[in-house]
Coordinates of C-alpha atoms in Angstrom, one line a residue:
Chain A
M688 CA -86.3 51.3 -11.0
T689 CA -88.0 51.5 -7.6
E690 CA -87.8 54.5 -5.4
P691 CA -84.7 54.7 -3.1
A692 CA -85.6 54.5 0.7
Y693 CA -82.3 55.3 2.3
V694 CA -78.5 55.5 1.8
A695 CA -76.2 53.0 3.7
V696 CA -72.6 53.9 4.2
D697 CA -69.7 51.8 5.6
W698 CA -67.1 54.4 6.5
G699 CA -63.9 52.8 7.7
T700 CA -60.4 54.1 8.5
S701 CA -59.2 54.0 4.9
S702 CA -62.2 53.0 2.8
F703 CA -65.7 54.4 2.0
R704 CA -68.6 52.5 0.5
L705 CA -72.1 53.7 -0.2
W706 CA -75.2 52.0 -1.3
L707 CA -78.5 53.5 -2.5
V708 CA -81.2 51.1 -1.3
D709 CA -84.9 50.7 -1.9
R710 CA -87.6 49.8 0.7
A711 CA -87.2 46.1 0.0
G712 CA -83.4 46.3 0.6
K713 CA -82.5 46.1 -3.0
V714 CA -79.3 48.0 -4.0
L715 CA -80.0 50.6 -6.7
A716 CA -76.5 52.1 -6.9
E717 CA -73.1 51.7 -5.3
R718 CA -70.0 53.8 -4.7
R719 CA -66.6 52.8 -3.5
S720 CA -63.6 55.0 -2.7
G721 CA -60.5 55.4 -0.6
E722 CA -61.9 58.4 1.2
G723 CA -61.9 56.7 4.6
M724 CA -61.9 58.5 8.0
L725 CA -58.2 59.5 7.6
A726 CA -58.8 61.2 4.2
A727 CA -62.2 62.7 5.1
A728 CA -60.9 64.2 8.3
K729 CA -58.8 66.5 6.1
T730 CA -61.2 67.2 3.2
G731 CA -64.4 67.3 5.4
F732 CA -66.9 64.4 6.0
A733 CA -69.9 66.4 4.8
A734 CA -68.2 67.3 1.5
V735 CA -67.1 63.7 0.8
L736 CA -70.6 62.3 1.5
Q737 CA -72.3 65.0 -0.5
A738 CA -70.2 64.3 -3.6
H739 CA -71.1 60.6 -3.5
L740 CA -74.8 61.4 -2.8
A741 CA -74.8 63.6 -5.9
A742 CA -73.1 61.0 -8.0
V743 CA -75.9 58.5 -7.3
E744 CA -78.6 61.3 -7.6
A745 CA -79.9 60.7 -4.1
P746 CA -82.9 62.9 -3.4
D747 CA -82.5 65.7 -0.8
H748 CA -84.8 64.2 1.7
L749 CA -83.3 60.7 1.6
P750 CA -81.9 59.7 5.0
V751 CA -78.3 58.3 5.4
L752 CA -77.2 55.6 7.8
I753 CA -73.4 55.2 8.5
C754 CA -71.4 52.7 10.4
G755 CA -67.6 52.5 11.1
M756 CA -64.8 54.9 12.1
A757 CA -66.8 58.0 11.0
G758 CA -68.3 57.6 14.5
A759 CA -65.0 57.6 16.3
K760 CA -63.7 60.5 18.4
T761 CA -61.4 61.4 15.5
G762 CA -64.2 60.9 13.0
W763 CA -67.2 63.0 12.0
V764 CA -69.5 62.8 15.0
E765 CA -68.7 60.6 18.0
A766 CA -71.3 57.9 18.1
G767 CA -70.3 56.3 21.4
Y768 CA -70.3 52.7 22.3
V769 CA -72.8 50.0 23.5
D770 CA -71.0 48.2 26.3
T771 CA -70.7 44.4 26.5
P772 CA -72.7 42.4 27.1
A773 CA -74.1 44.2 24.1
P774 CA -77.4 43.1 22.5
L775 CA -77.1 43.6 18.8
A776 CA -80.6 45.2 18.9
A777 CA -79.2 48.0 21.1
I778 CA -77.0 49.2 18.3
L779 CA -80.1 50.3 16.3
K780 CA -81.3 52.4 19.2
Q781 CA -78.2 54.5 19.8
A782 CA -77.4 56.0 16.4
A783 CA -76.0 59.5 16.7
R784 CA -77.6 62.2 14.6
V785 CA -75.2 64.4 12.7
P786 CA -76.1 68.0 13.8
G787 CA -76.5 71.0 11.5
E788 CA -77.6 68.9 8.5
A789 CA -81.0 69.3 6.8
R790 CA -80.8 65.7 5.8
D791 CA -81.4 63.0 8.5
I792 CA -77.9 61.5 8.8
R793 CA -77.1 59.0 11.6
I794 CA -74.0 57.1 12.7
L795 CA -74.3 53.7 14.5
P796 CA -72.4 53.3 17.7
G797 CA -69.5 50.8 18.2
I798 CA -69.2 48.2 21.0
A799 CA -66.8 48.6 24.0
Q800 CA -65.6 46.0 26.4
R801 CA -64.9 48.0 29.5
D802 CA -62.9 45.2 31.2
A803 CA -59.7 46.6 32.7
A804 CA -58.0 43.2 32.1
A805 CA -59.1 43.0 28.5
P806 CA -60.2 46.4 27.2
D807 CA -61.4 46.4 23.6
V808 CA -63.3 48.4 21.1
M809 CA -64.9 47.8 17.7
R810 CA -66.5 50.1 15.1
G811 CA -68.2 48.8 12.0
E812 CA -67.9 45.1 12.9
E813 CA -71.0 45.4 15.1
T814 CA -73.0 46.2 12.0
Q815 CA -71.4 43.3 10.1
L816 CA -72.3 41.0 13.0
L817 CA -75.9 42.3 12.8
G818 CA -76.0 41.4 9.1
A819 CA -74.2 38.1 9.5
L820 CA -76.3 36.8 12.5
G821 CA -79.5 38.7 12.5
L822 CA -81.3 40.2 15.4
Q823 CA -82.9 37.1 16.8
A824 CA -80.0 34.6 16.5
A825 CA -80.5 32.0 19.2
G826 CA -77.7 30.0 20.5
E827 CA -73.9 30.6 20.5
A828 CA -71.6 31.7 17.8
M829 CA -67.8 32.3 17.7
V830 CA -67.3 34.8 14.9
C831 CA -63.9 35.4 13.3
M832 CA -63.7 38.7 11.4
P833 CA -60.2 38.9 9.8
G834 CA -58.7 42.2 8.8
T835 CA -56.2 45.0 9.7
H836 CA -57.5 44.5 13.3
S837 CA -59.1 41.0 13.3
K838 CA -62.0 40.5 15.7
W839 CA -63.0 37.3 17.4
V840 CA -66.5 37.7 18.9
H841 CA -68.4 35.5 21.2
V842 CA -72.1 36.0 20.5
K843 CA -74.8 34.4 22.7
D844 CA -78.5 34.7 21.9
G845 CA -78.1 37.9 19.9
T846 CA -75.8 39.5 22.4
V847 CA -72.1 40.2 22.1
A848 CA -70.8 38.6 25.3
S849 CA -67.1 39.4 24.7
F850 CA -64.6 40.0 22.0
S851 CA -60.8 40.2 21.2
T852 CA -59.0 42.3 18.6
F853 CA -55.8 41.0 17.1
M854 CA -53.5 43.3 15.1
T855 CA -52.8 40.6 12.6
G856 CA -53.3 42.5 9.3
E857 CA -51.4 45.5 10.5
L858 CA -48.5 43.4 11.7
F859 CA -48.4 41.7 8.3
S860 CA -48.2 45.0 6.7
V861 CA -45.5 46.6 8.8
V862 CA -43.4 43.4 9.1
S863 CA -43.4 42.8 5.4
R864 CA -42.6 46.5 4.5
E865 CA -40.4 47.8 7.4
T866 CA -38.3 44.9 8.9
I867 CA -35.5 42.6 7.7
L868 CA -38.3 40.4 6.2
S869 CA -38.8 43.1 3.6
L870 CA -35.6 41.7 2.0
A871 CA -37.1 38.2 2.1
V872 CA -40.5 39.0 0.5
A873 CA -39.3 41.7 -2.0
N874 CA -40.7 41.2 -5.5
A875 CA -42.8 38.3 -4.4
E876 CA -45.0 37.1 -7.3
D877 CA -48.7 36.7 -6.7
A878 CA -48.3 33.0 -7.0
E879 CA -49.5 31.3 -3.8
D880 CA -47.4 28.8 -1.9
V881 CA -50.0 26.7 -0.1
S882 CA -47.5 24.3 1.6
S883 CA -45.4 27.1 3.1
F884 CA -48.6 28.7 4.4
R885 CA -49.9 25.5 5.9
A886 CA -46.6 24.7 7.5
A887 CA -46.4 28.1 9.1
V888 CA -50.0 28.1 10.4
K889 CA -49.3 24.7 12.0
A890 CA -46.0 25.7 13.5
A891 CA -47.3 29.0 14.9
F892 CA -50.5 27.4 16.2
E893 CA -48.5 24.7 18.1
A894 CA -45.9 27.1 19.5
P895 CA -47.3 30.7 19.5
A896 CA -44.6 32.0 21.8
F897 CA -42.1 31.3 19.0
A898 CA -43.9 33.7 16.6
A899 CA -41.1 36.3 16.4
N900 CA -38.6 33.4 15.9
L901 CA -40.7 31.8 13.1
L902 CA -40.8 35.2 11.4
F903 CA -37.0 35.5 11.5
G904 CA -36.8 31.9 10.2
A905 CA -38.4 33.0 7.0
R906 CA -35.3 35.2 6.3
A907 CA -32.8 32.7 7.7
R908 CA -34.3 29.9 5.5
Q909 CA -33.7 32.0 2.4
L910 CA -30.1 32.7 3.4
L911 CA -29.3 29.1 4.1
F912 CA -31.5 27.1 1.8
G913 CA -32.7 29.5 -0.8
G914 CA -36.5 29.7 -1.4
T915 CA -38.8 32.2 -3.2
P916 CA -40.0 35.5 -1.9
A917 CA -43.5 34.1 -2.3
A918 CA -42.6 31.3 0.1
A919 CA -41.3 33.8 2.6
R920 CA -44.4 35.9 2.3
E921 CA -46.7 32.9 2.9
T922 CA -44.6 31.9 5.9
L923 CA -45.0 35.4 7.3
S924 CA -48.8 35.4 6.6
G925 CA -49.3 31.8 7.9
T926 CA -47.3 32.5 11.1
L927 CA -49.3 35.6 12.0
I928 CA -52.7 33.9 11.2
G929 CA -51.6 30.7 13.0
V930 CA -50.9 32.7 16.2
E931 CA -54.2 34.4 15.9
L932 CA -56.0 31.1 15.6
A933 CA -54.1 29.7 18.6
A934 CA -55.7 32.4 20.7
G935 CA -59.1 32.5 19.0
L936 CA -59.5 28.7 19.3
S937 CA -58.1 28.5 22.9
G938 CA -61.6 28.6 24.3
A939 CA -64.6 26.4 23.7
V940 CA -65.6 26.2 20.0
P941 CA -69.3 25.9 19.4
K942 CA -70.5 22.7 17.8
A943 CA -71.4 24.5 14.5
G944 CA -67.8 25.6 14.3
I945 CA -66.5 29.1 13.6
T946 CA -68.5 31.7 11.7
L947 CA -66.0 33.4 9.3
V948 CA -67.0 36.8 8.2
A949 CA -64.6 37.7 5.3
S950 CA -64.3 38.4 1.6
G951 CA -61.9 37.8 -1.2
R952 CA -58.2 36.8 -0.6
L953 CA -58.5 37.2 3.2
A954 CA -61.4 34.7 3.2
A955 CA -59.4 32.2 1.2
L956 CA -56.4 32.5 3.5
Y957 CA -58.4 32.1 6.7
R958 CA -60.4 29.2 5.2
L959 CA -57.1 27.5 4.3
A960 CA -55.7 28.1 7.8
F961 CA -58.8 26.7 9.5
D962 CA -58.7 23.7 7.1
T963 CA -55.1 23.1 8.1
L964 CA -56.2 22.8 11.7
S965 CA -59.3 20.7 10.8
V966 CA -61.7 23.3 12.2
T967 CA -65.2 23.6 10.6
V968 CA -66.0 27.0 9.3
Q969 CA -69.2 28.6 8.0
Q970 CA -68.4 31.6 5.8
V971 CA -70.4 34.7 5.5
E972 CA -69.5 37.3 2.9
A973 CA -68.2 40.4 4.8
D974 CA -69.3 42.9 2.1
E975 CA -72.8 41.6 2.1
A976 CA -73.0 41.3 5.9
V977 CA -72.2 45.0 6.5
R978 CA -74.8 46.1 3.9
R979 CA -77.4 43.8 5.3
G980 CA -76.6 45.1 8.8
L981 CA -77.0 48.7 7.7
S982 CA -80.3 47.8 5.9
M983 CA -81.7 46.1 9.0
A984 CA -80.8 49.2 11.1
A985 CA -82.2 51.6 8.5
A986 CA -85.4 49.6 8.3
A987 CA -85.8 49.7 12.1
I988 CA -85.1 53.4 12.2
W989 CA -87.0 54.7 9.2
T990 CA -89.2 52.2 7.3
K991 CA -90.9 50.3 10.0
Chain B
M1190 CA 1.4 54.3 27.0
T1191 CA 2.2 50.8 25.9
E1192 CA 2.5 49.7 22.3
P1193 CA -0.7 48.8 20.5
A1194 CA -0.9 45.1 19.4
Y1195 CA -4.0 45.0 17.3
V1196 CA -7.3 46.8 16.4
A1197 CA -10.6 45.2 17.3
V1198 CA -13.8 46.2 15.5
D1199 CA -17.5 45.3 16.2
W1200 CA -19.1 46.2 12.9
G1201 CA -22.9 45.8 13.1
T1202 CA -25.8 46.6 10.8
S1203 CA -26.1 50.1 12.0
S1204 CA -23.2 50.7 14.4
F1205 CA -19.4 50.7 14.2
R1206 CA -17.1 50.4 17.3
L1207 CA -13.3 50.2 17.2
W1208 CA -10.7 49.6 20.0
L1209 CA -7.0 50.0 19.9
V1210 CA -5.7 47.3 22.2
D1211 CA -2.2 46.4 23.6
R1212 CA -0.7 43.0 24.0
A1213 CA -2.2 42.6 27.5
G1214 CA -5.7 43.3 26.2
K1215 CA -5.8 46.9 27.6
V1216 CA -7.8 49.4 25.6
L1217 CA -5.6 52.4 24.5
A1218 CA -8.2 54.2 22.4
E1219 CA -11.8 53.8 21.3
R1220 CA -14.1 55.0 18.5
R1221 CA -17.8 54.7 18.1
S1222 CA -20.0 55.8 15.1
G1223 CA -23.2 55.1 13.2
E1224 CA -21.2 53.9 10.1
G1225 CA -22.6 50.3 10.3
M1226 CA -22.8 47.9 7.4
L1227 CA -25.7 49.8 5.8
A1228 CA -23.9 53.1 5.7
A1229 CA -20.4 51.6 4.9
A1230 CA -21.9 49.6 2.0
K1231 CA -22.4 53.0 0.3
T1232 CA -19.3 54.9 1.4
G1233 CA -16.9 52.0 1.2
F1234 CA -15.8 49.7 4.1
A1235 CA -12.1 50.4 3.5
A1236 CA -12.5 54.1 3.6
V1237 CA -14.6 54.0 6.8
L1238 CA -12.1 51.8 8.6
Q1239 CA -9.1 53.8 7.4
A1240 CA -10.6 57.1 8.7
H1241 CA -11.0 55.6 12.2
L1242 CA -7.6 54.0 12.1
A1243 CA -6.1 57.3 11.3
A1244 CA -8.0 59.0 14.1
V1245 CA -6.5 56.6 16.7
E1246 CA -3.0 56.9 15.0
A1247 CA -2.8 53.1 14.4
P1248 CA 0.6 52.2 12.9
D1249 CA 0.4 50.9 9.3
H1250 CA 1.5 47.4 10.2
L1251 CA -1.1 46.9 13.0
P1252 CA -3.5 44.0 12.2
V1253 CA -7.3 44.5 12.5
L1254 CA -9.9 41.9 13.6
I1255 CA -13.6 42.5 12.8
C1256 CA -16.7 40.7 13.9
G1257 CA -20.4 41.3 12.8
M1258 CA -22.3 42.1 9.7
A1259 CA -19.2 43.4 7.8
G1260 CA -18.8 39.6 7.2
A1261 CA -22.2 39.2 5.7
K1262 CA -22.9 38.6 2.0
T1263 CA -24.0 42.2 1.8
G1264 CA -21.0 43.3 3.9
W1265 CA -17.3 43.8 3.1
V1266 CA -16.0 40.3 2.6
E1267 CA -18.2 37.3 3.2
A1268 CA -16.8 35.5 6.2
G1269 CA -19.0 32.4 6.0
Y1270 CA -20.4 30.5 9.0
V1271 CA -19.4 27.8 11.4
D1272 CA -22.3 25.3 11.5
T1273 CA -23.9 24.1 14.7
P1274 CA -22.9 22.3 16.8
A1275 CA -20.3 25.0 16.7
P1276 CA -17.3 25.0 19.0
L1277 CA -16.5 28.6 20.0
A1278 CA -12.9 27.8 19.3
A1279 CA -13.7 27.1 15.7
I1280 CA -14.6 30.8 15.2
L1281 CA -11.0 31.8 15.7
K1282 CA -9.8 29.5 13.0
Q1283 CA -12.1 30.6 10.2
A1284 CA -11.5 34.3 10.0
A1285 CA -11.6 35.6 6.4
R1286 CA -8.7 37.7 5.3
V1287 CA -9.7 40.9 3.4
P1288 CA -7.9 40.7 0.0
G1289 CA -6.0 43.5 -1.6
E1290 CA -5.1 45.2 1.7
A1291 CA -1.5 45.7 2.7
R1292 CA -2.6 45.6 6.3
D1293 CA -3.7 42.2 7.8
I1294 CA -7.5 42.6 8.2
R1295 CA -9.6 39.6 9.1
I1296 CA -13.3 39.1 9.7
L1297 CA -14.6 36.5 12.0
P1298 CA -17.3 34.0 10.7
G1299 CA -20.9 33.8 12.0
I1300 CA -22.7 30.7 13.1
A1301 CA -25.4 29.0 11.1
Q1302 CA -28.0 26.5 12.2
R1303 CA -28.7 24.5 9.0
D1304 CA -31.8 22.8 10.4
A1305 CA -34.7 23.0 7.8
A1306 CA -37.2 23.1 10.6
A1307 CA -35.4 25.9 12.5
P1308 CA -33.0 27.7 10.2
D1309 CA -31.1 30.4 11.9
V1310 CA -28.0 32.6 11.6
M1311 CA -25.9 35.0 13.9
R1312 CA -23.1 37.4 13.1
G1313 CA -21.4 39.2 16.0
E1314 CA -23.1 37.4 18.8
E1315 CA -20.7 34.4 18.4
T1316 CA -17.9 36.8 19.4
Q1317 CA -19.9 38.2 22.3
L1318 CA -20.4 34.6 23.4
L1319 CA -16.7 33.9 23.2
G1320 CA -16.1 36.9 25.4
A1321 CA -18.9 36.1 27.8
L1322 CA -18.2 32.4 28.4
G1323 CA -14.6 31.9 27.4
L1324 CA -13.1 29.1 25.3
Q1325 CA -13.1 26.4 27.9
A1326 CA -16.5 26.9 29.5
A1327 CA -17.5 23.5 30.9
G1328 CA -21.1 22.7 31.6
E1329 CA -24.3 24.1 30.2
A1330 CA -25.5 27.7 29.7
M1331 CA -28.6 29.3 28.3
V1332 CA -27.6 32.7 27.1
C1333 CA -30.1 35.5 26.4
M1334 CA -28.7 38.3 24.1
P1335 CA -31.4 40.9 23.7
G1336 CA -31.5 43.3 20.8
T1337 CA -33.0 44.2 17.4
H1338 CA -32.8 40.4 16.8
S1339 CA -32.5 38.8 20.2
K1340 CA -30.6 35.5 20.4
W1341 CA -31.2 32.7 22.8
V1342 CA -28.2 30.3 22.7
H1343 CA -27.8 26.9 24.2
V1344 CA -24.1 26.4 24.9
K1345 CA -22.7 23.1 26.1
D1346 CA -19.0 22.6 27.0
G1347 CA -17.9 25.5 24.9
T1348 CA -20.0 24.5 21.9
V1349 CA -23.1 26.3 20.5
A1350 CA -25.5 23.4 20.4
S1351 CA -28.5 25.4 19.1
F1352 CA -30.0 28.9 19.1
S1353 CA -33.1 30.9 18.2
T1354 CA -33.5 34.5 17.0
F1355 CA -36.5 36.6 18.0
M1356 CA -37.3 39.8 16.1
T1357 CA -38.3 41.5 19.4
G1358 CA -36.4 44.7 19.1
E1359 CA -37.3 45.3 15.5
L1360 CA -41.0 44.5 16.3
F1361 CA -40.9 47.1 19.1
S1362 CA -39.5 49.6 16.7
V1363 CA -42.0 49.2 13.8
V1364 CA -45.1 48.6 16.0
S1365 CA -44.4 51.8 18.1
R1366 CA -43.7 53.9 15.0
E1367 CA -45.9 52.5 12.2
T1368 CA -49.1 51.0 13.6
I1369 CA -52.2 52.3 15.5
L1370 CA -50.0 52.0 18.7
S1371 CA -48.0 55.0 17.4
L1372 CA -51.1 57.0 18.6
A1373 CA -50.9 55.4 22.0
V1374 CA -47.2 55.9 22.7
A1375 CA -46.8 59.4 21.0
N1376 CA -44.9 61.8 23.1
A1377 CA -44.2 59.3 25.8
E1378 CA -42.0 60.8 28.5
D1379 CA -38.9 58.8 29.5
A1380 CA -40.4 58.1 32.8
E1381 CA -40.7 54.3 33.4
D1382 CA -43.9 52.6 34.3
V1383 CA -42.7 49.5 36.1
S1384 CA -46.1 48.2 37.0
S1385 CA -47.4 48.4 33.4
F1386 CA -44.3 46.6 32.2
R1387 CA -44.4 43.8 34.8
A1388 CA -48.2 43.3 34.1
A1389 CA -47.5 43.0 30.4
V1390 CA -44.6 40.6 30.8
K1391 CA -46.7 38.4 33.0
A1392 CA -49.8 38.5 30.7
A1393 CA -47.8 37.7 27.5
F1394 CA -45.7 35.0 29.2
E1395 CA -48.9 33.3 30.4
A1396 CA -50.8 33.6 27.1
P1397 CA -48.3 34.2 24.3
A1398 CA -50.9 33.4 21.6
F1399 CA -52.7 36.6 22.7
A1400 CA -49.7 38.9 21.9
A1401 CA -51.3 40.7 19.0
N1402 CA -54.4 41.2 21.2
L1403 CA -52.4 42.5 24.2
L1404 CA -50.8 45.0 21.9
F1405 CA -54.1 46.3 20.7
G1406 CA -55.3 46.4 24.3
A1407 CA -52.7 49.1 25.0
R1408 CA -54.6 51.3 22.6
A1409 CA -58.1 50.3 23.7
R1410 CA -57.1 50.8 27.4
Q1411 CA -56.2 54.4 26.6
L1412 CA -59.5 55.0 24.7
L1413 CA -61.7 53.5 27.5
F1414 CA -59.8 54.2 30.7
G1415 CA -57.2 56.9 29.8
G1416 CA -53.6 56.2 30.8
T1417 CA -50.2 57.8 29.8
P1418 CA -48.3 57.2 26.6
A1419 CA -45.5 55.9 28.8
A1420 CA -47.8 53.2 30.2
A1421 CA -48.7 52.2 26.7
R1422 CA -45.1 52.1 25.6
E1423 CA -44.2 49.9 28.6
T1424 CA -47.1 47.6 27.9
L1425 CA -45.9 47.2 24.3
S1426 CA -42.3 46.6 25.5
G1427 CA -43.4 44.2 28.2
T1428 CA -45.7 42.2 25.9
L1429 CA -43.0 41.6 23.3
I1430 CA -40.4 40.7 25.9
G1431 CA -42.8 38.5 27.7
V1432 CA -43.6 36.5 24.6
E1433 CA -39.8 36.1 23.9
L1434 CA -39.3 34.8 27.4
A1435 CA -42.2 32.4 27.1
A1436 CA -40.3 30.8 24.2
G1437 CA -36.8 31.1 25.6
L1438 CA -37.8 29.6 28.9
S1439 CA -39.9 26.8 27.4
G1440 CA -37.0 24.3 27.5
A1441 CA -35.0 23.3 30.5
V1442 CA -33.3 26.2 32.3
P1443 CA -29.8 25.4 33.7
K1444 CA -29.5 25.4 37.5
A1445 CA -27.3 28.5 37.3
G1446 CA -30.2 30.3 35.6
I1447 CA -30.0 32.4 32.5
T1448 CA -26.8 34.3 31.3
L1449 CA -28.0 37.7 30.2
V1450 CA -25.6 39.4 27.8
A1451 CA -26.8 43.0 27.6
S1452 CA -26.0 46.6 28.4
G1453 CA -27.8 49.8 29.4
R1454 CA -31.5 50.2 29.2
L1455 CA -32.1 46.9 27.5
A1456 CA -30.3 45.1 30.3
A1457 CA -32.4 46.8 32.9
L1458 CA -35.7 45.9 31.0
Y1459 CA -34.7 42.2 30.6
R1460 CA -33.6 42.0 34.3
L1461 CA -36.9 43.4 35.3
A1462 CA -38.7 40.9 33.0
F1463 CA -36.8 37.9 34.4
D1464 CA -37.4 39.2 37.9
T1465 CA -41.1 39.4 37.3
L1466 CA -41.0 35.7 36.4
S1467 CA -38.7 34.9 39.3
V1468 CA -36.0 33.6 37.0
T1469 CA -32.4 33.8 38.2
V1470 CA -30.1 35.8 35.9
Q1471 CA -26.4 36.3 35.7
Q1472 CA -25.6 39.5 33.7
V1473 CA -22.6 40.0 31.5
E1474 CA -21.9 43.5 30.0
A1475 CA -22.5 43.1 26.3
D1476 CA -20.1 45.9 25.3
E1477 CA -17.3 44.3 27.3
A1478 CA -18.1 40.8 26.1
V1479 CA -17.6 41.6 22.4
R1480 CA -14.3 43.4 23.1
R1481 CA -13.1 40.5 25.2
G1482 CA -14.2 38.1 22.5
L1483 CA -12.3 40.0 19.8
S1484 CA -9.3 40.2 22.1
M1485 CA -9.3 36.5 22.7
A1486 CA -9.5 35.9 18.9
A1487 CA -6.8 38.4 18.1
A1488 CA -4.5 36.9 20.7
A1489 CA -5.1 33.4 19.3
I1490 CA -4.4 34.6 15.7
W1491 CA -1.5 37.1 16.2
T1492 CA 0.0 37.3 19.6
K1493 CA 0.3 33.7 20.7

């Protein structure tokens, strides 16, 4: 086993991931837990981090680089924002040092769009972007990063020109749990229902204003025509994703298509949605992208 | 005091209203409570009704006419649906008698749109429509009935041609309570913020696909530019109503404008939204409309 060079941490709202990395960028050890910002704000950020560092036997002198909500005002140490137009390279230069710690611990800043007509913020996705596109990416990319708060990012020659956040994942969560649709999707099996999903994506993409009507239709369809809870769930999911795509694809799409930064089930759903609309997609694994972004930043800060 | 002729009940999902009415349609007594379908399904519909009848000293022989969710499958007695195209007059003829009761108690049916591409149902609004438009309404009307599940109804010569339900009110409720926007609207004073509301209505009406982005913007705006919780709440409200109006007004609007069946704060908000879009509105009081509809039905059934 080679010597560890630094520790990389993706510290989100509700998840914590840590990698022990060597000078060449190779992962020597990994930790995952649910101790995101919300949990760590109660138990203490330093204590959470220290426990995971001890578990991977990280030497005392080893520096730690963090991205994500740990850098929010309600996080550990506020790491500020790089404002749009934001060169991805600027992120590396504005990491905030955590004070009062013997160890060199830094948190990468987010990106802010200080446009009164379209205010927006991201924390963590800037590091994913760095890993997905690299520092020197020439040309244009439209990057779709699905999640609780999906981001659509317009990147030009390595600079984030503008971006938009959509509450798609969070809407799916509250609508399926807390509204009349909870009756429709209750006890849905894991089985997919591709045709319901595709139909919903198409309907919502073509008439996004009817989103709140298409959602209710999932319940009315069950009352009048029957249908499985899985079909209702896929209709709900397809409707919300279809509306997001209607907005995201409303501008010019680069020739190379959309860069989809996603993993797992979410990646599969969005690929299916883009396919339904005959839109070309290049997928980048989200988990790898954030680790690669952190590694690039750590290399720039400590191992150059 | 004149003799009571019948009892009219509007029995919704979460509210119960009862009126003691004389032969001329005059209200002799009124009761309101939170014992809607959800509560009554636990305590028993007959018991809830009997307690209110006793409170207004309704004679034993007095008939009772009910509209709303008490007639749903999960209600007291399933009252079925009249299918679209649904003549409002047909509602009067399909009231379901509650079995096993000495008293003559009937529940009015809802309306179903058995269209596989746009399935929809209403229960209670059909009686409001009857009261708002009357039985013999000639010509066309586009009726907007805001609420937890807003209805937009196309009525032609006294017949419901088609309708669409929007989960606007329910979305407002869950988004303001259960998502990241709960941080933005927390402790909002009652003070209105008309300019935030109007701006949100306009933005959502013009770009409904961006609804989930405009919602997140209410939070991002606060983070980057400050702003009151009331402004965030009005942005949330205006966005959801603006999207609903984009859909509702996407077809042809009758020359007379939109018939708005609403009461109280909801009526004020929707009037403001329509005004922002320069759409003519004729308002009908929702509370009066449902009572008038029940009275018309009761008169047709018992006092003709």
